[in-house]
């Protein structure tokens, strides 16, 4: 049995990476806000570790989504523009667009996580 | 940051001029793809990453919060009300807060933490000479840390539209030498000796104390501004008029003409003599 299906023919896979970015963004800010409002005994390190873990998970999922998109695009064997009115070209176009969105989301997730390098605690 | 922005702008405009001025010669498709990938995606992402990192690194300096040991421990709680400022100085030793209104004093060279609140609508606290503005939101406590580096008197407006007299809601921030500030605060911790004038009894008899507090008297109201040391403030009505006899008299008689939308009713029905007595007593509270 395959874990990853050989082919997924749906428009929704296009949005996987941006949805992961949005979820990661929300989760990071919600975690920090709730943690700082509740002031647990464990300190800010929990938030830092949590954001690092969520960032790595988000990046891994985006890479996976990107690999699937690359596969859908035929591993780069066909050059754009895929503008023939055919099922093949529609499929290739979607794969290529998904791959580009994966790249964008990868960078965006890194940008979201960047402040972590400079934050050392909740403001008093 | 500005230099980097200017450099990027010049590069992009330079490329644009280059692209429009020079004759069109087709370039190899592989080279074009690589150019788009590196010039259009990879390098801009990397540059943005570096600039964003630099900006985030600068951020604590732009809006610093007092670190442990750096602050002098004084916290000033400012509550926005329609249309004035309730001020409470919380001493470092956790003693009784010292109440005031519409004027903020702070020591030069010491970082002071402000706790910003609101009881009615959103206001915004801003001393442009000392730092950025910060909203005062009902139900929340926003923190702002300011450091005055030069003694002086600075103006602070309400920077978020809050109703009819929004434009008439200001305060003065006075930055003083730490020693002078300490003395000033110590004086404010006690009732003003004031002058024993008949205005005091007229003030109390007419119920002014239901809304206004004057330390050392039965006036304990918390609806309107604290008047304990009103005579020592430069302005009345949250920066609307100077603290002179005539202005105080006209404010008592017609607060709505001077400050539309204020909660204080007109006291024009009092005899002019009584109003004058109240005004000179209040002005004497230094």
Short mmCIF file of C-alpha atoms in Angstrom, two decimals:
data_model
loop_
_atom_site.label_atom_id
_atom_site.label_comp_id
_atom_site.label_asym_id
_atom_site.label_seq_id
_atom_site.Cartn_x
_atom_site.Cartn_y
_atom_site.Cartn_z
CA UNK A 1 0.00 0.00 0.00
CA UNK A 2 1.29 3.45 -0.86
CA UNK A 3 1.28 6.13 1.82
CA UNK A 4 1.38 8.88 -0.76
CA UNK A 5 -1.04 8.28 -3.63
CA UNK A 6 0.51 8.04 -7.06
CA UNK A 7 -1.57 10.87 -8.39
CA UNK A 8 -3.96 13.38 -6.85
CA UNK A 9 -6.22 15.04 -9.36
CA UNK A 10 -7.77 17.91 -7.49
CA UNK A 11 -7.40 21.66 -7.52
CA UNK A 12 -7.12 21.80 -3.73
CA UNK A 13 -3.51 20.56 -3.59
CA UNK A 14 -2.59 23.95 -5.07
CA UNK A 15 -3.35 25.62 -1.76
CA UNK A 16 -1.62 23.18 0.58
CA UNK A 17 1.52 25.25 1.12
CA UNK A 18 -0.21 28.64 1.66
CA UNK A 19 -2.60 26.94 4.11
CA UNK A 20 0.38 25.51 6.02
CA UNK A 21 1.94 28.98 6.11
CA UNK A 22 -1.31 30.50 7.42
CA UNK A 23 -1.72 27.78 10.05
CA UNK A 24 1.90 28.17 11.16
CA UNK A 25 1.54 31.95 11.38
CA UNK A 26 -1.62 31.67 13.48
CA UNK A 27 -0.23 28.94 15.72
CA UNK A 28 3.01 30.86 16.45
CA UNK A 29 1.26 34.09 17.41
CA UNK A 30 -1.52 32.33 19.37
CA UNK A 31 1.00 30.24 21.31
CA UNK A 32 3.11 33.27 22.27
CA UNK A 33 0.06 35.40 23.17
CA UNK A 34 -1.62 32.73 25.29
CA UNK A 35 1.62 31.72 26.98
CA UNK A 36 2.52 35.30 27.88
CA UNK A 37 -1.02 36.00 29.13
CA UNK A 38 -1.13 32.91 31.36
CA UNK A 39 2.48 33.07 32.60
CA UNK A 40 3.21 29.43 33.26
CA UNK A 41 6.07 28.37 35.53
CA UNK A 42 8.05 26.83 32.70
CA UNK A 43 9.35 30.04 31.19
CA UNK A 44 9.65 31.37 27.69
CA UNK A 45 11.82 28.46 26.53
CA UNK A 46 8.63 26.47 25.97
CA UNK A 47 7.40 29.07 23.48
CA UNK A 48 10.77 29.08 21.71
CA UNK A 49 10.87 25.29 21.52
CA UNK A 50 7.25 25.18 20.39
CA UNK A 51 7.82 27.68 17.59
CA UNK A 52 10.98 25.88 16.47
CA UNK A 53 9.08 22.57 16.36
CA UNK A 54 6.12 24.09 14.52
CA UNK A 55 8.44 25.80 12.05
CA UNK A 56 10.33 22.59 11.29
CA UNK A 57 7.05 20.69 10.89
CA UNK A 58 5.63 23.39 8.60
CA UNK A 59 8.79 23.46 6.49
CA UNK A 60 8.80 19.65 6.22
CA UNK A 61 5.17 19.63 5.10
CA UNK A 62 5.86 22.35 2.54
CA UNK A 63 8.87 20.44 1.23
CA UNK A 64 6.71 17.32 0.92
CA UNK A 65 3.99 19.29 -0.86
CA UNK A 66 6.67 20.79 -3.09
CA UNK A 67 8.07 17.36 -3.92
CA UNK A 68 4.57 16.13 -4.88
CA UNK A 69 4.12 19.23 -7.03
CA UNK A 70 7.50 18.66 -8.66
CA UNK A 71 6.39 15.12 -9.41
CA UNK A 72 3.12 16.39 -10.86
CA UNK A 73 5.13 18.78 -13.01
CA UNK A 74 7.09 15.82 -14.33
CA UNK A 75 10.32 16.66 -12.42
CA UNK A 76 10.98 19.59 -14.69
CA UNK A 77 11.04 17.66 -17.94
CA UNK A 78 8.50 20.00 -19.49
CA UNK A 79 8.98 23.73 -19.74
CA UNK A 80 6.19 26.23 -19.22
CA UNK A 81 3.95 27.71 -20.51
CA UNK A 82 1.56 24.81 -20.23
CA UNK A 83 -1.19 26.51 -22.17
CA UNK A 84 -2.64 23.79 -24.39
CA UNK A 85 -6.31 23.08 -23.69
CA UNK A 86 -5.50 19.53 -22.69
CA UNK A 87 -5.67 17.46 -19.50
CA UNK A 88 -1.89 16.93 -19.59
CA UNK A 89 -1.11 20.63 -19.75
CA UNK A 90 -3.68 21.45 -17.09
CA UNK A 91 -2.01 18.92 -14.84
CA UNK A 92 1.49 20.22 -15.56
CA UNK A 93 0.38 23.81 -15.09
CA UNK A 94 -1.12 22.99 -11.72
CA UNK A 95 2.02 21.15 -10.66
CA UNK A 96 4.23 24.08 -11.66
CA UNK A 97 1.98 26.63 -9.95
CA UNK A 98 1.90 24.52 -6.78
CA UNK A 99 5.69 24.27 -6.83
CA UNK A 100 6.03 28.06 -7.07
CA UNK A 101 3.56 28.53 -4.23
CA UNK A 102 5.55 26.03 -2.16
CA UNK A 103 8.68 28.10 -2.68
CA UNK A 104 6.87 31.27 -1.66
CA UNK A 105 5.35 29.63 1.42
CA UNK A 106 8.73 28.17 2.46
CA UNK A 107 10.27 31.63 2.47
CA UNK A 108 7.20 33.11 4.20
CA UNK A 109 7.36 30.55 7.02
CA UNK A 110 11.04 31.42 7.56
CA UNK A 111 10.16 35.12 7.71
CA UNK A 112 7.43 34.42 10.27
CA UNK A 113 9.86 32.49 12.46
CA UNK A 114 12.70 35.03 12.15
CA UNK A 115 11.69 37.22 15.15
CA UNK A 116 12.32 34.19 17.36
CA UNK A 117 16.04 34.90 17.07
CA UNK A 118 15.59 38.27 18.79
CA UNK A 119 12.83 37.65 21.35
CA UNK A 120 14.03 36.56 24.76
CA UNK A 121 10.85 36.72 26.78
CA UNK A 122 7.38 38.11 27.35
CA UNK A 123 7.35 41.85 27.98
CA UNK A 124 6.86 42.42 31.69
CA UNK B 1 17.82 50.64 6.15
CA UNK B 2 17.28 53.79 4.07
CA UNK B 3 20.61 53.26 2.32
CA UNK B 4 19.68 49.66 1.48
CA UNK B 5 16.24 50.78 0.25
CA UNK B 6 17.82 53.51 -1.90
CA UNK B 7 20.35 51.08 -3.32
CA UNK B 8 17.62 48.59 -4.27
CA UNK B 9 15.52 51.35 -5.81
CA UNK B 10 18.46 52.63 -7.86
CA UNK B 11 19.29 49.12 -9.05
CA UNK B 12 15.71 48.41 -10.13
CA UNK B 13 15.34 51.77 -11.88
CA UNK B 14 18.76 51.30 -13.48
CA UNK B 15 17.68 47.92 -14.83
CA UNK B 16 14.44 49.46 -16.12
CA UNK B 17 16.34 52.19 -17.95
CA UNK B 18 18.77 49.60 -19.28
CA UNK B 19 15.88 47.47 -20.53
CA UNK B 20 14.14 50.33 -22.33
CA UNK B 21 17.21 52.13 -23.74
CA UNK B 22 19.18 49.27 -25.21
CA UNK B 23 18.38 47.50 -28.41
CA UNK B 24 16.59 44.22 -28.07
CA UNK B 25 18.72 41.21 -28.69
CA UNK B 26 17.18 37.85 -27.85
CA UNK B 27 19.04 35.93 -25.16
CA UNK B 28 19.22 32.22 -24.65
CA UNK B 29 16.16 30.74 -22.95
CA UNK B 30 18.22 28.86 -20.35
CA UNK B 31 20.04 32.04 -19.37
CA UNK B 32 16.70 33.88 -19.21
CA UNK B 33 15.24 31.23 -16.88
CA UNK B 34 18.26 31.41 -14.62
CA UNK B 35 18.11 35.21 -14.63
CA UNK B 36 14.46 35.09 -13.57
CA UNK B 37 15.12 32.53 -10.86
CA UNK B 38 18.15 34.24 -9.32
CA UNK B 39 17.34 37.88 -10.06
CA UNK B 40 13.60 37.59 -9.55
CA UNK B 41 13.26 35.14 -6.68
CA UNK B 42 16.40 33.92 -4.92
CA UNK B 43 18.38 37.16 -4.49
CA UNK B 44 15.35 39.33 -3.53
CA UNK B 45 14.31 36.69 -0.96
CA UNK B 46 17.78 36.61 0.52
CA UNK B 47 18.05 40.42 0.59
CA UNK B 48 14.64 40.71 2.23
CA UNK B 49 15.64 38.05 4.75
CA UNK B 50 18.75 40.02 5.68
CA UNK B 51 16.94 43.36 5.82
CA UNK B 52 14.09 41.89 7.86
CA UNK B 53 16.59 40.33 10.25
CA UNK B 54 18.37 43.67 10.60
CA UNK B 55 15.05 45.49 11.24
CA UNK B 56 13.99 42.95 13.86
CA UNK B 57 17.38 43.25 15.51
CA UNK B 58 16.89 47.05 15.70
CA UNK B 59 13.36 46.77 17.11
CA UNK B 60 14.11 46.48 20.85
CA UNK B 61 16.02 49.76 20.59
CA UNK B 62 13.11 51.51 18.91
CA UNK B 63 10.56 50.53 21.52
CA UNK B 64 12.58 49.46 24.52
CA UNK B 65 11.15 47.99 27.66
CA UNK B 66 12.92 48.51 30.90
CA UNK B 67 15.09 45.58 31.85
CA UNK B 68 15.31 44.46 35.43
CA UNK B 69 17.61 46.80 37.31
CA UNK B 70 17.49 49.50 34.66
CA UNK B 71 14.10 50.92 35.60
CA UNK B 72 13.79 53.13 38.63
CA UNK B 73 10.65 51.23 39.55
CA UNK B 74 8.28 54.14 39.16
CA UNK B 75 5.23 53.24 37.14
CA UNK B 76 2.81 55.86 35.92
CA UNK B 77 -0.70 54.66 35.25
CA UNK B 78 -2.56 56.85 32.78
CA UNK B 79 -6.25 56.23 32.09
CA UNK B 80 -7.93 57.89 29.14
CA UNK B 81 -11.38 59.28 29.89
CA UNK B 82 -13.71 61.40 27.78
CA UNK B 83 -11.99 63.94 27.62
CA UNK B 84 -9.18 64.03 30.14
CA UNK B 85 -6.35 61.95 31.59
CA UNK B 86 -6.42 60.20 34.96
CA UNK B 87 -2.87 59.86 36.27
CA UNK B 88 -1.62 57.71 39.14
CA UNK B 89 2.06 57.46 40.18
CA UNK B 90 2.82 54.05 41.63
CA UNK B 91 5.98 54.38 43.72
CA UNK B 92 8.71 51.75 43.47
CA UNK B 93 8.16 50.62 47.06
CA UNK B 94 4.57 49.68 46.32
CA UNK B 95 3.17 52.47 48.50
CA UNK B 96 -0.09 54.33 48.07
CA UNK B 97 -0.47 55.65 44.52
CA UNK B 98 -0.31 59.41 44.12
CA UNK B 99 -3.26 60.67 42.09
CA UNK B 100 -3.27 63.51 39.62
CA UNK B 101 -4.79 64.48 36.31
CA UNK B 102 -3.93 66.02 32.95
CA UNK B 103 -0.28 66.55 33.73
CA UNK B 104 2.52 64.02 33.81
CA UNK B 105 5.89 64.58 35.36
CA UNK B 106 8.82 62.29 34.86
CA UNK B 107 12.48 62.24 35.83
CA UNK B 108 15.11 62.93 33.18
CA UNK B 109 17.48 60.07 32.41
CA UNK B 110 15.38 57.37 34.05
CA UNK B 111 13.23 54.99 32.09
CA UNK B 112 9.63 55.20 33.24
CA UNK B 113 7.03 52.57 32.57
CA UNK B 114 3.56 53.73 31.63
CA UNK B 115 0.48 51.56 32.16
CA UNK B 116 -2.12 52.77 29.71
CA UNK B 117 -5.81 52.10 30.25
CA UNK B 118 -9.19 53.40 29.21
CA UNK B 119 -12.61 53.25 30.80
CA UNK B 120 -14.84 54.31 27.93
CA UNK B 121 -13.57 54.36 24.34
CA UNK B 122 -10.21 53.92 22.64
CA UNK B 123 -7.83 56.80 23.27
CA UNK B 124 -4.20 57.04 22.30
CA UNK B 125 -1.38 58.26 24.50
CA UNK B 126 1.34 60.19 22.74
CA UNK B 127 4.19 62.43 23.76
CA UNK B 128 5.69 63.03 20.31
CA UNK B 129 8.92 64.45 21.71
CA UNK B 130 9.60 61.33 23.76
CA UNK B 131 8.38 58.40 21.69
CA UNK B 132 5.74 56.70 19.63
CA UNK B 133 2.07 56.59 20.42
CA UNK B 134 0.25 53.75 22.12
CA UNK B 135 -3.48 53.06 22.16
CA UNK B 136 -5.46 52.94 25.38
CA UNK B 137 -8.03 50.21 24.96
CA UNK B 138 -10.92 49.55 27.37
CA UNK B 139 -10.30 46.30 29.25
CA UNK B 140 -6.60 46.14 28.45
CA UNK B 141 -3.42 47.44 30.00
CA UNK B 142 -0.91 48.53 27.38
CA UNK B 143 2.64 49.17 28.44
CA UNK B 144 4.92 51.85 27.14
CA UNK B 145 8.36 52.71 28.34
CA UNK B 146 9.74 56.21 27.83
CA UNK B 147 13.06 57.84 28.57
CA UNK B 148 13.27 61.63 28.71
CA UNK B 149 16.81 62.78 27.96
CA UNK B 150 16.31 66.56 28.25
CA UNK B 151 14.39 68.53 30.86
CA UNK B 152 11.48 70.44 29.43
CA UNK B 153 7.76 70.70 28.99
CA UNK B 154 6.32 68.57 26.23
CA UNK B 155 2.82 68.47 24.84
CA UNK B 156 0.83 65.25 24.57
CA UNK B 157 -2.37 64.96 22.56
CA UNK B 158 -4.95 62.21 22.43
CA UNK B 159 -4.05 60.57 19.14
CA UNK B 160 -7.17 58.49 18.53
CA UNK B 161 -10.53 60.13 17.82
CA UNK B 162 -12.57 59.64 20.99
CA UNK B 163 -15.59 61.91 20.69
CA UNK B 164 -16.78 65.51 20.60
CA UNK B 165 -13.91 67.06 22.51
CA UNK B 166 -11.19 64.76 21.22
CA UNK B 167 -9.23 67.74 19.90
CA UNK B 168 -9.45 69.37 23.34
CA UNK B 169 -7.94 66.39 25.15
CA UNK B 170 -4.28 67.09 25.75
CA UNK B 171 -1.82 67.02 28.59
CA UNK B 172 1.59 68.40 29.41
CA UNK B 173 4.51 66.16 30.18
CA UNK B 174 7.18 67.82 32.30
CA UNK B 175 10.59 66.19 32.38
CA UNK B 176 12.46 67.23 35.55
CA UNK B 177 15.84 66.49 37.09
CA UNK B 178 15.49 63.36 39.24
CA UNK B 179 16.08 65.21 42.53
CA UNK B 180 13.50 67.87 41.70
CA UNK B 181 11.11 65.17 40.57
CA UNK B 182 11.54 63.32 43.86
CA UNK B 183 10.74 66.48 45.80
CA UNK B 184 7.78 67.25 43.58
CA UNK B 185 6.37 63.75 44.07
CA UNK B 186 6.90 63.90 47.84
CA UNK B 187 4.89 67.13 47.97
CA UNK B 188 2.12 65.55 45.91
CA UNK B 189 1.92 62.62 48.33
CA UNK B 190 0.41 64.97 50.92
CA UNK B 191 -2.63 67.24 50.71
CA UNK B 192 -1.94 70.75 49.53
CA UNK B 193 -1.85 73.12 52.51
CA UNK B 194 -3.70 75.60 50.33
CA UNK B 195 -5.24 78.69 51.77
CA UNK B 196 -8.08 78.41 54.17
CA UNK B 197 -10.59 80.20 52.00
CA UNK B 198 -14.39 80.19 52.02
CA UNK B 199 -14.26 78.57 48.58
CA UNK B 200 -13.49 75.26 50.24
CA UNK B 201 -16.80 75.12 52.05
CA UNK B 202 -18.73 76.32 49.00
CA UNK B 203 -17.02 73.59 46.95
CA UNK B 204 -18.04 70.92 49.42
CA UNK B 205 -21.52 72.31 50.05
CA UNK B 206 -22.43 72.24 46.36
CA UNK B 207 -21.48 68.61 45.94
CA UNK B 208 -18.40 69.14 43.78
CA UNK B 209 -16.72 66.46 45.87
CA UNK B 210 -19.07 63.80 44.52
CA UNK B 211 -17.10 63.84 41.27
CA UNK B 212 -13.78 65.49 42.17
CA UNK B 213 -11.22 64.45 44.71
CA UNK B 214 -9.27 67.00 46.72
CA UNK B 215 -6.86 65.27 49.09
CA UNK B 216 -7.29 66.26 52.71
CA UNK B 217 -10.97 67.13 52.37
CA UNK B 218 -14.19 65.14 52.27
CA UNK B 219 -14.14 65.46 48.49
CA UNK B 220 -13.41 61.88 47.45
CA UNK B 221 -15.17 61.62 44.08
CA UNK B 222 -13.54 59.66 41.30
CA UNK B 223 -15.70 60.59 38.31
CA UNK B 224 -13.86 63.73 37.29
CA UNK B 225 -10.23 64.83 37.44
CA UNK B 226 -8.40 64.90 40.75
CA UNK B 227 -8.02 68.55 41.83
CA UNK B 228 -5.72 68.04 44.82
CA UNK B 229 -2.91 70.23 43.51
CA UNK B 230 -4.74 71.93 40.70
CA UNK B 231 -3.14 75.31 41.25
CA UNK B 232 0.29 73.91 40.41
CA UNK B 233 -0.75 72.64 36.99
CA UNK B 234 -0.21 74.90 34.03
CA UNK B 235 -3.56 74.28 32.41
CA UNK B 236 -7.10 73.27 33.29
CA UNK B 237 -9.66 71.17 31.43
CA UNK B 238 -6.97 68.86 29.99
CA UNK B 239 -4.92 71.53 28.30
CA UNK B 240 -7.80 73.78 27.20
CA UNK B 241 -7.25 76.90 29.27
CA UNK B 242 -4.44 78.36 31.40
CA UNK B 243 -4.81 78.05 35.16
CA UNK B 244 -5.90 81.59 35.93
CA UNK B 245 -8.83 82.84 37.97
CA UNK B 246 -10.96 83.85 35.06
CA UNK B 247 -10.49 80.56 33.19
CA UNK B 248 -11.33 78.49 36.28
CA UNK B 249 -14.43 80.62 36.88
CA UNK B 250 -15.68 80.23 33.33
CA UNK B 251 -15.00 76.49 33.37
CA UNK B 252 -17.08 76.05 36.54
CA UNK B 253 -19.89 78.12 35.07
CA UNK B 254 -19.94 76.72 31.52
CA UNK B 255 -17.94 73.51 31.11
CA UNK B 256 -19.98 72.59 28.04
CA UNK B 257 -19.06 75.76 26.20
CA UNK B 258 -15.38 75.17 26.86
CA UNK B 259 -15.44 71.40 26.55
CA UNK B 260 -18.43 70.08 24.59
CA UNK B 261 -19.49 66.60 25.63
CA UNK B 262 -17.88 66.71 29.08
CA UNK B 263 -19.74 65.02 31.91
CA UNK B 264 -19.58 68.06 34.19
CA UNK B 265 -22.87 69.97 34.45
CA UNK B 266 -22.98 73.77 34.23
CA UNK B 267 -22.76 75.46 37.62
CA UNK B 268 -23.88 78.81 36.30
CA UNK B 269 -26.79 78.80 38.76
CA UNK B 270 -24.36 79.47 41.63
CA UNK B 271 -23.90 83.10 42.61
CA UNK B 272 -20.94 84.64 40.76
CA UNK B 273 -19.34 85.38 44.11
CA UNK B 274 -19.43 81.69 45.07
CA UNK B 275 -17.92 80.64 41.76
CA UNK B 276 -15.14 83.17 42.25
CA UNK B 277 -14.49 81.87 45.78
CA UNK B 278 -14.27 78.26 44.56
CA UNK B 279 -11.95 79.30 41.74
CA UNK B 280 -9.54 81.16 43.99
CA UNK B 281 -9.49 78.29 46.49
CA UNK B 282 -8.77 75.72 43.76
CA UNK B 283 -6.10 77.92 42.25
CA UNK B 284 -4.48 78.15 45.66
CA UNK B 285 -4.08 74.36 45.91
CA UNK B 286 -0.43 74.17 44.97
#
